Tab-separated table of C-alpha atoms in Angstrom:
chain	number	residue	atom	x	y	z
A	1	MET	CA	13.645	0.892	6.070
A	2	ILE	CA	14.901	-1.273	3.215
A	3	THR	CA	12.709	-1.070	0.111
A	4	LYS	CA	11.907	-3.990	-2.135
A	5	ASP	CA	13.800	-2.283	-4.955
A	6	GLN	CA	16.905	-2.178	-2.836
A	7	VAL	CA	16.573	-5.872	-2.065
A	8	LEU	CA	16.045	-6.732	-5.737
A	9	ASP	CA	19.004	-4.575	-6.696
A	10	HIS	CA	21.205	-6.356	-4.193
A	11	ALA	CA	20.054	-9.934	-4.662
A	12	ASP	CA	23.538	-10.918	-5.775
A	13	THR	CA	24.973	-9.320	-2.684
A	14	VAL	CA	22.566	-11.289	-0.535
A	15	VAL	CA	23.840	-14.503	-2.074
A	16	ASP	CA	27.443	-13.430	-1.508
A	17	ALA	CA	26.678	-12.439	2.056
A	18	LEU	CA	25.099	-15.796	2.811
A	19	ASN	CA	28.045	-17.570	1.244
A	20	ILE	CA	30.426	-15.613	3.439
A	21	LEU	CA	28.193	-16.314	6.431
A	22	GLY	CA	28.512	-19.998	5.709
A	23	GLU	CA	32.271	-19.660	5.655
A	24	VAL	CA	32.433	-17.669	8.854
A	25	THR	CA	30.048	-19.829	10.869
A	26	GLY	CA	31.788	-23.016	9.940
A	27	LEU	CA	29.008	-24.374	7.769
A	28	LYS	CA	31.676	-25.085	5.252
A	29	ALA	CA	33.061	-27.724	7.558
A	30	LYS	CA	29.828	-29.704	7.366
A	31	HIS	CA	28.587	-28.792	3.929
A	32	SER	CA	30.195	-28.109	0.630
A	33	VAL	CA	30.456	-24.585	-0.701
A	34	GLU	CA	28.097	-25.644	-3.437
A	35	THR	CA	25.476	-26.701	-0.885
A	36	ILE	CA	25.796	-23.434	0.984
A	37	ALA	CA	25.559	-21.506	-2.263
A	38	HIS	CA	22.505	-23.546	-3.253
A	39	VAL	CA	20.771	-22.758	0.033
A	40	ALA	CA	21.755	-19.112	-0.236
A	41	LYS	CA	20.376	-18.857	-3.759
A	42	ALA	CA	17.177	-20.573	-2.687
A	43	VAL	CA	16.747	-18.034	0.094
A	44	ALA	CA	17.442	-15.161	-2.289
A	45	SER	CA	15.117	-16.658	-4.904
A	46	THR	CA	12.308	-17.053	-2.387
A	47	LEU	CA	12.821	-13.512	-1.208
A	48	ARG	CA	12.810	-12.226	-4.773
A	49	ALA	CA	9.705	-14.266	-5.654
A	50	SER	CA	7.909	-12.920	-2.618
A	51	LEU	CA	8.768	-9.368	-3.543
A	52	ALA	CA	7.854	-9.943	-7.173
A	53	GLY	CA	4.567	-11.418	-6.044
A	54	ALA	CA	3.873	-8.203	-4.201
A	55	ILE	CA	4.603	-6.291	-7.375
A	56	THR	CA	2.217	-8.550	-9.277
A	57	LYS	CA	-0.625	-8.083	-6.848
A	58	GLU	CA	-0.149	-4.470	-5.886
A	59	GLU	CA	1.274	-2.889	-8.973
A	60	VAL	CA	0.797	-4.919	-12.145
A	61	ALA	CA	-2.826	-5.807	-11.406
A	62	GLN	CA	-3.484	-2.232	-10.407
A	63	ARG	CA	-1.970	-0.939	-13.642
A	64	ASN	CA	-4.196	-3.148	-15.741
A	65	GLN	CA	-7.219	-2.219	-13.600
A	66	ILE	CA	-6.550	1.449	-14.402
A	67	LEU	CA	-6.942	0.566	-18.078
A	68	LEU	CA	-10.248	-1.228	-17.471
A	69	ASP	CA	-11.652	1.495	-15.221
A	70	LYS	CA	-10.808	4.314	-17.599
A	71	LEU	CA	-12.195	2.430	-20.594
A	72	ALA	CA	-15.426	1.897	-18.669
A	73	ASP	CA	-15.562	5.629	-17.966
A	74	ALA	CA	-14.939	6.415	-21.632
A	75	ASP	CA	-17.683	3.983	-22.672
A	76	ALA	CA	-20.187	5.575	-20.302
A	77	LYS	CA	-19.219	9.023	-21.541
A	78	ALA	CA	-19.643	8.008	-25.199
A	79	ASP	CA	-22.970	6.280	-24.531
A	80	ASP	CA	-24.217	9.342	-22.701
A	81	ALA	CA	-23.092	11.645	-25.505
A	82	LEU	CA	-24.802	9.461	-28.102
A	83	ASN	CA	-28.060	9.350	-26.138
A	84	LYS	CA	-28.006	13.084	-25.554
A	85	LYS	CA	-27.266	13.804	-29.211
A	86	PHE	CA	-30.332	11.976	-30.472
A	87	ALA	CA	-32.545	12.903	-27.557
A	88	VAL	CA	-31.888	16.548	-28.425
A	89	GLU	CA	-32.544	15.916	-32.114
A	90	ASP	CA	-35.771	14.040	-31.305
A	91	ASP	CA	-36.956	16.893	-29.124
A	92	ALA	CA	-36.136	19.413	-31.854
A	93	GLY	CA	-37.986	17.297	-34.420
B	1	MET	CA	-0.885	19.597	-28.067
B	2	ARG	CA	0.016	16.281	-29.676
B	3	HIS	CA	-2.725	14.289	-31.330
B	4	PRO	CA	-3.928	11.374	-29.145
B	5	ASP	CA	-3.286	8.879	-31.922
B	6	ARG	CA	0.281	10.078	-32.183
B	7	ARG	CA	0.730	9.836	-28.426
B	8	TRP	CA	-0.663	6.305	-28.496
B	9	ARG	CA	1.631	5.270	-31.287
B	10	THR	CA	4.624	6.801	-29.566
B	11	GLY	CA	3.711	5.127	-26.305
B	12	ALA	CA	3.155	1.821	-28.048
B	13	ALA	CA	6.482	2.088	-29.835
B	14	ILE	CA	8.264	2.789	-26.568
B	15	ALA	CA	6.490	-0.092	-24.861
B	16	ILE	CA	7.239	-2.561	-27.621
B	17	MET	CA	10.879	-1.505	-27.709
B	18	MET	CA	11.226	-1.815	-23.945
B	19	ILE	CA	9.408	-5.143	-23.793
B	20	ALA	CA	11.346	-6.510	-26.725
B	21	PHE	CA	14.711	-5.580	-25.292
B	22	ALA	CA	13.968	-6.397	-21.672
B	23	PRO	CA	14.352	-10.186	-22.040
B	24	TYR	CA	17.726	-9.773	-23.693
B	25	LEU	CA	18.781	-7.490	-20.879
B	26	LEU	CA	17.577	-10.082	-18.421
B	27	LEU	CA	19.554	-12.829	-20.053
B	28	ALA	CA	22.660	-10.693	-20.240
B	29	CYS	CA	22.490	-9.087	-16.825
B	30	GLY	CA	22.353	-10.165	-13.215
B	31	PRO	CA	19.304	-10.166	-10.968
B	32	SER	CA	19.601	-6.474	-10.103
B	33	SER	CA	19.483	-5.378	-13.748
B	34	ARG	CA	16.768	-7.937	-14.361
B	35	GLY	CA	14.435	-6.226	-11.922
B	36	LYS	CA	15.201	-2.838	-13.403
B	37	ALA	CA	14.613	-4.054	-16.965
B	38	LEU	CA	11.239	-5.537	-16.062
B	39	ARG	CA	10.269	-2.395	-14.211
B	40	ALA	CA	11.259	-0.432	-17.305
B	41	SER	CA	8.979	-2.708	-19.324
B	42	LEU	CA	6.158	-1.912	-16.937
B	43	VAL	CA	6.749	1.787	-17.457
B	44	GLY	CA	6.733	1.234	-21.218
B	45	VAL	CA	3.433	-0.650	-21.135
B	46	ASP	CA	2.001	2.080	-18.915
B	47	ALA	CA	3.007	4.699	-21.482
B	48	SER	CA	1.337	2.685	-24.215
B	49	ARG	CA	-1.759	2.251	-22.042
B	50	ASP	CA	-2.075	5.992	-21.387
B	51	GLY	CA	-1.680	6.806	-25.069
B	52	PHE	CA	-4.237	4.150	-25.952
B	53	LEU	CA	-6.737	5.595	-23.458
B	54	ALA	CA	-6.414	9.010	-25.088
B	55	TYR	CA	-6.889	7.440	-28.520
B	56	ASP	CA	-9.939	5.497	-27.329
B	57	GLN	CA	-11.662	8.601	-25.998
B	58	GLU	CA	-11.127	10.436	-29.280
B	59	ALA	CA	-12.189	7.421	-31.370
B	60	GLN	CA	-15.468	7.020	-29.498
B	61	ALA	CA	-16.156	10.763	-29.637
B	62	LYS	CA	-15.724	10.691	-33.416
B	63	ILE	CA	-18.050	7.681	-33.759
B	64	VAL	CA	-20.700	9.598	-31.797
B	65	ALA	CA	-20.140	12.730	-33.906
B	66	ASP	CA	-20.431	10.765	-37.161
B	67	ALA	CA	-23.525	8.789	-36.132
B	68	THR	CA	-26.655	9.588	-38.166
B	69	SER	CA	-29.004	7.681	-35.865
B	70	LEU	CA	-29.030	6.243	-32.369
B	71	GLU	CA	-29.046	2.689	-33.691
B	72	GLU	CA	-26.210	3.296	-36.094
B	73	GLY	CA	-24.177	4.990	-33.375
B	74	ARG	CA	-24.708	2.130	-30.969
B	75	ALA	CA	-23.791	-0.443	-33.602
B	76	ALA	CA	-20.632	1.476	-34.516
B	77	LEU	CA	-19.620	1.772	-30.861
B	78	ASP	CA	-20.261	-1.953	-30.327
B	79	THR	CA	-18.138	-2.832	-33.355
B	80	TYR	CA	-15.310	-0.581	-32.223
B	81	ARG	CA	-15.406	-1.913	-28.648
B	82	ALA	CA	-15.374	-5.534	-29.816
B	83	GLU	CA	-12.240	-4.837	-31.834
B	84	ARG	CA	-10.768	-2.799	-28.990
B	85	GLN	CA	-11.157	-5.802	-26.675
B	86	LYS	CA	-8.309	-7.531	-28.502
B	87	VAL	CA	-5.992	-4.686	-27.528
B	88	VAL	CA	-7.284	-4.763	-23.945
B	89	ALA	CA	-6.610	-8.501	-23.754
B	90	ALA	CA	-3.133	-7.975	-25.191
B	91	PHE	CA	-2.388	-5.395	-22.496
B	92	GLU	CA	-3.497	-7.824	-19.813
B	93	VAL	CA	-1.281	-10.560	-21.202
B	94	ALA	CA	1.686	-8.183	-21.428
B	95	TYR	CA	1.260	-7.155	-17.796
B	96	ARG	CA	0.884	-10.764	-16.676
B	97	MET	CA	3.908	-11.975	-18.607
B	98	ILE	CA	6.078	-9.243	-17.138
B	99	ALA	CA	4.883	-10.218	-13.675
B	100	LEU	CA	5.681	-13.880	-14.360
B	101	ALA	CA	9.098	-12.995	-15.724
B	102	LEU	CA	9.881	-11.357	-12.406
B	103	VAL	CA	9.864	-14.778	-10.762
B	104	ASP	CA	10.722	-17.234	-13.528
B	105	LYS	CA	13.256	-16.872	-16.312
B	106	ALA	CA	11.548	-19.649	-18.270
B	107	ASP	CA	8.737	-17.222	-18.996
B	108	LEU	CA	10.943	-14.737	-20.820
B	109	PRO	CA	9.922	-16.021	-24.279
B	110	ALA	CA	6.334	-15.421	-23.188
B	111	VAL	CA	7.182	-11.764	-22.590
B	112	VAL	CA	8.460	-11.474	-26.153
B	113	GLU	CA	5.358	-13.277	-27.426
B	114	ALA	CA	3.094	-10.970	-25.406
B	115	ALA	CA	4.867	-7.936	-26.845
B	116	ALA	CA	4.338	-9.259	-30.368
B	117	SER	CA	0.659	-9.929	-29.659
B	118	LEU	CA	0.207	-6.422	-28.269
B	119	GLN	CA	1.787	-4.972	-31.388
B	120	ASP	CA	-0.475	-7.100	-33.612
B	121	ALA	CA	-3.600	-6.007	-31.742
B	122	ILE	CA	-2.592	-2.359	-31.987
B	123	ASP	CA	-1.849	-2.687	-35.704
B	124	SER	CA	-5.225	-4.369	-36.331
B	125	LEU	CA	-7.188	-1.656	-34.554
B	126	ARG	CA	-5.180	1.021	-36.356
B	127	GLN	CA	-5.947	-0.560	-39.726
B	128	LEU	CA	-9.672	-0.752	-38.966
B	129	HIS	CA	-10.029	2.788	-37.681
B	130	GLY	CA	-7.437	4.614	-39.722
B	131	GLY	CA	-4.547	6.811	-38.760
B	132	THR	CA	-6.733	9.385	-37.089
B	133	PRO	CA	-9.721	8.463	-34.917
């Protein structure tokens, strides 16, 4: 199975491959090389944006959520420690 | 074992360096290197995040230890957390800007700006709470 990293790493190759495909299939006869290249880049760009979007949703958001979750845990731990500290002192007094 | 504050600073330094250099790598390199550079920036921000979490735990523990009353402790924790929120927001912006840079080169200056803002937030918190939490 091809991973998204492999696709990102070979985005240039995808563009080249589509350019060559255009040559081989005769698209060049109907469209300029520039048009074929433009379409190929658009396809590669869309593919890359889709993959990057997945990274945004599944990885970047998750990484920031880890920060928020662990800070919430630390806050609860500190609040609990503070309450226990003075509850103990009140009981002793 | 390294002190949490030192780990945070080291992580932050790595993150800032990676974020700062990533856009230049992106401009200089092709799409394949671009993805790698942004992923490296993500790793750098993660390292800074983990160091910051260790610092935060120690900072709050010290505030609790130094508190002379429940009210004073709560007020000190509230003050610290309000200041800490600026760093949290800076992390969020840094993550978002990296994500945007993955799809749009026009957002590269925003990555640099986010890195600078993260550094400013970290410096401010460090100045308020000293070198050691």
